[in-house]
């Protein structure tokens, strides 16, 4: 549409603030949001990348299922995907398919990461031997760690620990409350429950399968439990994730 044509339109048919050589405001890249999402993804990716050269990574890869036995790693990849999809939404805000896919990842990753962070840091602070497996001397790190220095456990530097066990939850909370709309039914009710139940059940079956081959679970607190206790843990975590999401969504304006 030419400028002359635009000017010839009656006022009721004109789009305020949009001329013939401008994109609609909603289609313009949102640079501030893009920087936030890119930085959040970079922090998480850096934590994962730094893990590759540590003894903990060698230990993980020596087992069946490798890194993907760990709920932390699965949650981390989901959070990275959510941040990268958010970045695409920021740069191409007019492409709605990116927004729809990002919302699905957010619906899963947000409650999962909050459950991961709450369980992980509670156990790390109170009884790290229930979260971290025993390690040989080569696993020691001269950098500050979240699990102490002389406990004989596999441990990683504190900054790396926070990039994988804290940054995802913080980034997703900020994204949800400040940059996203709240979820509406049926996504916030049936959708959230089905996704939580599917994820929780799938992870429970997967980690049980891995343990049947490895002879132990990726997390020591699961190894010392009998099957009924583990089933209760999977179910409780799933319900907890769903309730956490419902609570956060309820207070979202």
Coordinates of C-alpha atoms in Angstrom, one line a residue:
X1 CA 0.0 0.0 0.0
X2 CA 1.5 3.3 -1.0
X3 CA 1.7 6.4 1.2
X4 CA -0.8 8.2 -0.9
X5 CA -3.2 5.3 -0.6
X6 CA -2.7 5.2 3.1
X7 CA -3.4 8.9 3.4
X8 CA -6.5 8.5 1.2
X9 CA -8.1 6.0 3.7
X10 CA -10.7 7.4 6.0
X11 CA -9.5 7.8 9.7
X12 CA -11.6 4.8 10.8
X13 CA -9.5 2.5 8.5
X14 CA -6.1 3.8 9.4
X15 CA -3.8 1.9 11.9
X16 CA -2.5 4.5 14.4
X17 CA 1.3 5.0 14.3
X18 CA 1.8 2.8 11.2
X19 CA 2.8 4.1 7.9
X20 CA 3.4 2.4 4.6
X21 CA 7.1 1.7 5.3
X22 CA 6.7 0.5 8.9
X23 CA 6.0 -2.9 10.4
X24 CA 3.1 -3.0 12.9
X25 CA 4.5 -2.5 16.5
X26 CA 3.7 -6.1 17.5
X27 CA 5.8 -7.4 14.6
X28 CA 9.0 -5.5 15.6
X29 CA 11.8 -7.4 17.4
X30 CA 11.8 -7.0 21.2
X31 CA 15.5 -6.4 21.8
X32 CA 15.4 -6.1 25.6
X33 CA 13.5 -9.4 26.0
X34 CA 15.8 -11.0 23.4
X35 CA 18.9 -10.1 25.4
X36 CA 17.4 -11.5 28.6
X37 CA 16.4 -14.8 27.0
X38 CA 19.7 -15.2 25.2
X39 CA 21.7 -14.4 28.4
X40 CA 19.6 -16.9 30.4
X41 CA 20.2 -19.6 27.8
X42 CA 23.9 -18.8 27.6
X43 CA 24.3 -19.2 31.4
X44 CA 22.6 -22.7 31.3
X45 CA 24.5 -23.8 28.3
X46 CA 27.8 -22.7 29.8
X47 CA 27.1 -24.7 32.9
X48 CA 26.4 -27.8 30.8
X49 CA 29.4 -27.3 28.6
X50 CA 31.7 -26.9 31.6
X51 CA 30.5 -30.2 33.0
X52 CA 31.9 -32.0 30.0
X53 CA 35.5 -32.0 31.2
X54 CA 34.8 -33.0 34.8
X55 CA 35.0 -36.4 36.4
X56 CA 31.3 -36.2 37.2
X57 CA 30.5 -36.3 33.5
X58 CA 32.8 -39.3 33.0
X59 CA 30.9 -41.1 35.8
X60 CA 27.5 -40.2 34.3
X61 CA 28.5 -41.4 30.8
X62 CA 29.8 -44.7 32.1
X63 CA 26.3 -45.8 33.0
X64 CA 23.4 -46.8 30.9
X65 CA 21.3 -43.8 30.1
X66 CA 24.2 -41.4 30.6
X67 CA 23.4 -37.9 31.5
X68 CA 19.8 -38.4 30.6
X69 CA 19.1 -40.5 33.7
X70 CA 19.3 -37.2 35.7
X71 CA 16.1 -35.1 36.1
X72 CA 18.4 -32.1 36.4
X73 CA 19.7 -32.6 32.9
X74 CA 16.3 -33.2 31.4
X75 CA 14.9 -30.1 33.1
X76 CA 18.0 -28.1 32.0
X77 CA 17.5 -29.0 28.3
X78 CA 13.8 -28.1 28.6
X79 CA 14.6 -24.8 30.1
X80 CA 17.2 -24.0 27.5
X81 CA 14.7 -24.9 24.8
X82 CA 12.1 -22.6 26.4
X83 CA 14.6 -19.7 26.5
X84 CA 15.7 -20.2 22.9
X85 CA 12.1 -20.4 21.7
X86 CA 11.4 -17.2 23.7
X87 CA 14.3 -15.6 21.8
X88 CA 12.7 -16.6 18.5
X89 CA 9.4 -15.1 19.7
X90 CA 11.3 -11.9 20.6
X91 CA 12.9 -11.6 17.2
X92 CA 10.0 -12.8 15.2
X93 CA 7.0 -11.7 17.3
X94 CA 4.6 -12.0 14.3
X95 CA 5.1 -15.8 14.0
X96 CA 2.6 -17.3 16.3
X97 CA 3.8 -20.9 16.0
X98 CA 6.9 -20.0 18.0
X99 CA 4.7 -18.6 20.8
X100 CA 2.6 -21.7 20.9
X101 CA 5.5 -24.1 21.1
X102 CA 7.3 -21.9 23.7
X103 CA 4.1 -21.9 25.9
X104 CA 4.1 -25.7 25.9
X105 CA 7.7 -25.8 27.0
X106 CA 7.0 -23.2 29.7
X107 CA 4.0 -25.2 30.9
X108 CA 6.2 -28.2 31.5
X109 CA 9.6 -26.6 32.4
X110 CA 8.4 -24.1 34.9
X111 CA 6.9 -26.5 37.5
X112 CA 9.5 -29.1 36.9
X113 CA 12.4 -26.7 37.5
X114 CA 10.8 -25.4 40.7
X115 CA 10.5 -28.9 42.0
X116 CA 14.0 -29.8 41.0
X117 CA 15.4 -26.7 42.7
X118 CA 13.5 -27.1 45.9
X119 CA 14.4 -30.8 46.3
X120 CA 18.0 -30.4 45.1
X121 CA 19.0 -27.5 47.3
X122 CA 17.1 -28.9 50.4
X123 CA 19.0 -32.2 50.2
X124 CA 22.3 -30.6 49.3
X125 CA 22.2 -28.3 52.3
X126 CA 20.9 -30.9 54.8
X127 CA 22.2 -34.3 53.5
X128 CA 24.4 -34.0 50.4
X129 CA 25.3 -37.7 50.5
X130 CA 21.6 -38.5 49.6
X131 CA 22.0 -36.4 46.4
X132 CA 25.6 -36.8 45.3
X133 CA 27.3 -40.2 44.7
X134 CA 30.7 -41.0 46.3
X135 CA 33.6 -39.9 44.2
X136 CA 37.3 -40.7 44.0
X137 CA 39.9 -38.0 44.7
X138 CA 40.1 -36.9 41.1
X139 CA 36.6 -35.5 41.4
X140 CA 37.7 -32.8 43.8
X141 CA 37.6 -29.3 42.7
X142 CA 39.6 -26.3 44.1
X143 CA 36.7 -24.0 43.5
X144 CA 33.9 -23.4 46.1
X145 CA 31.3 -26.2 45.9
X146 CA 27.7 -26.5 47.1
X147 CA 28.4 -29.8 48.8
X148 CA 31.5 -29.0 50.9
X149 CA 35.2 -29.8 50.3
X150 CA 36.0 -33.0 52.1
X151 CA 32.9 -35.1 52.0
X152 CA 34.1 -37.6 49.4
X153 CA 31.3 -36.8 47.0
X154 CA 31.2 -36.0 43.4
X155 CA 30.9 -32.3 43.3
X156 CA 31.0 -29.4 40.9
X157 CA 31.9 -25.7 41.3
X158 CA 29.2 -23.6 42.9
X159 CA 28.8 -21.3 39.9
X160 CA 28.2 -24.4 37.7
X161 CA 25.8 -25.9 40.3
X162 CA 23.8 -22.6 40.3
X163 CA 23.7 -22.4 36.5
X164 CA 22.1 -25.8 36.3
X165 CA 20.0 -26.1 39.5
X166 CA 19.0 -22.5 40.2
X167 CA 19.3 -20.3 37.1
X168 CA 16.7 -22.2 35.1
X169 CA 14.0 -21.8 37.8
X170 CA 14.8 -18.1 38.3
X171 CA 14.8 -17.4 34.6
X172 CA 11.5 -19.2 34.0
X173 CA 9.8 -17.4 36.9
X174 CA 11.0 -14.0 35.6
X175 CA 9.8 -14.9 32.1
X176 CA 6.4 -16.1 33.3
X177 CA 5.5 -13.3 35.6
X178 CA 7.0 -10.4 33.7
X179 CA 7.0 -11.4 30.0
X180 CA 4.2 -13.9 29.6
X181 CA 0.4 -14.0 30.0
X182 CA -1.1 -16.4 32.6
X183 CA -2.4 -19.7 31.3
X184 CA -6.2 -20.1 30.9
X185 CA -8.3 -23.2 31.0
X186 CA -8.1 -25.8 29.6
X187 CA -4.3 -25.4 29.4
X188 CA -4.0 -24.4 33.0
X189 CA -6.2 -27.3 34.2
X190 CA -6.4 -30.4 32.1
X191 CA -3.4 -29.5 29.9
X192 CA -1.1 -28.8 32.9
X193 CA -2.2 -32.0 34.7
X194 CA -1.8 -34.2 31.7
X195 CA 1.7 -32.8 30.9
X196 CA 2.8 -33.2 34.5
X197 CA 1.4 -36.7 34.8
X198 CA 3.0 -37.8 31.5
X199 CA 6.4 -36.3 32.3
X200 CA 6.4 -37.7 35.9
X201 CA 5.3 -41.2 34.8
X202 CA 7.7 -41.3 31.8
X203 CA 10.7 -40.2 34.0
X204 CA 9.8 -42.7 36.7
X205 CA 9.6 -45.6 34.2
X206 CA 12.8 -44.5 32.5
X207 CA 14.9 -44.1 35.7
X208 CA 13.6 -47.5 37.0
X209 CA 14.7 -49.1 33.7
X210 CA 18.2 -47.5 33.9
X211 CA 18.6 -48.6 37.5
X212 CA 17.7 -52.2 36.6
X213 CA 20.7 -52.2 34.3
X214 CA 23.1 -50.0 36.3
X215 CA 22.3 -51.6 39.7
X216 CA 21.8 -48.2 41.3
X217 CA 19.9 -45.0 40.7
X218 CA 21.4 -41.7 39.6
X219 CA 20.4 -40.2 42.9
X220 CA 21.4 -42.0 46.1
X221 CA 18.2 -41.2 47.9
X222 CA 16.3 -43.3 45.3
X223 CA 18.8 -46.2 45.7
X224 CA 18.1 -46.5 49.4
X225 CA 14.3 -46.5 48.9
X226 CA 12.2 -49.6 48.3
X227 CA 9.9 -49.5 45.2
X228 CA 6.8 -48.3 47.1
X229 CA 8.8 -45.4 48.4
X230 CA 10.1 -44.5 45.0
X231 CA 6.7 -44.7 43.5
X232 CA 5.4 -42.3 46.2
X233 CA 8.3 -40.0 45.4
X234 CA 7.5 -39.9 41.7
X235 CA 3.8 -39.4 42.4
X236 CA 4.4 -36.8 45.0
X237 CA 6.8 -34.8 42.8
X238 CA 4.3 -35.0 39.9
X239 CA 1.4 -33.7 42.1
X240 CA 3.7 -31.1 43.6
X241 CA 4.8 -29.8 40.2
X242 CA 1.1 -29.5 39.2
X243 CA 0.1 -27.7 42.4
X244 CA 3.1 -25.4 42.2
X245 CA 2.1 -24.4 38.7
X246 CA -1.6 -23.9 39.7
X247 CA -0.4 -21.7 42.6
X248 CA 1.9 -19.6 40.4
X249 CA -0.7 -19.3 37.7
X250 CA -3.3 -18.2 40.2
X251 CA -1.2 -15.3 41.5
X252 CA -0.2 -14.2 38.0
X253 CA -2.1 -11.1 37.1

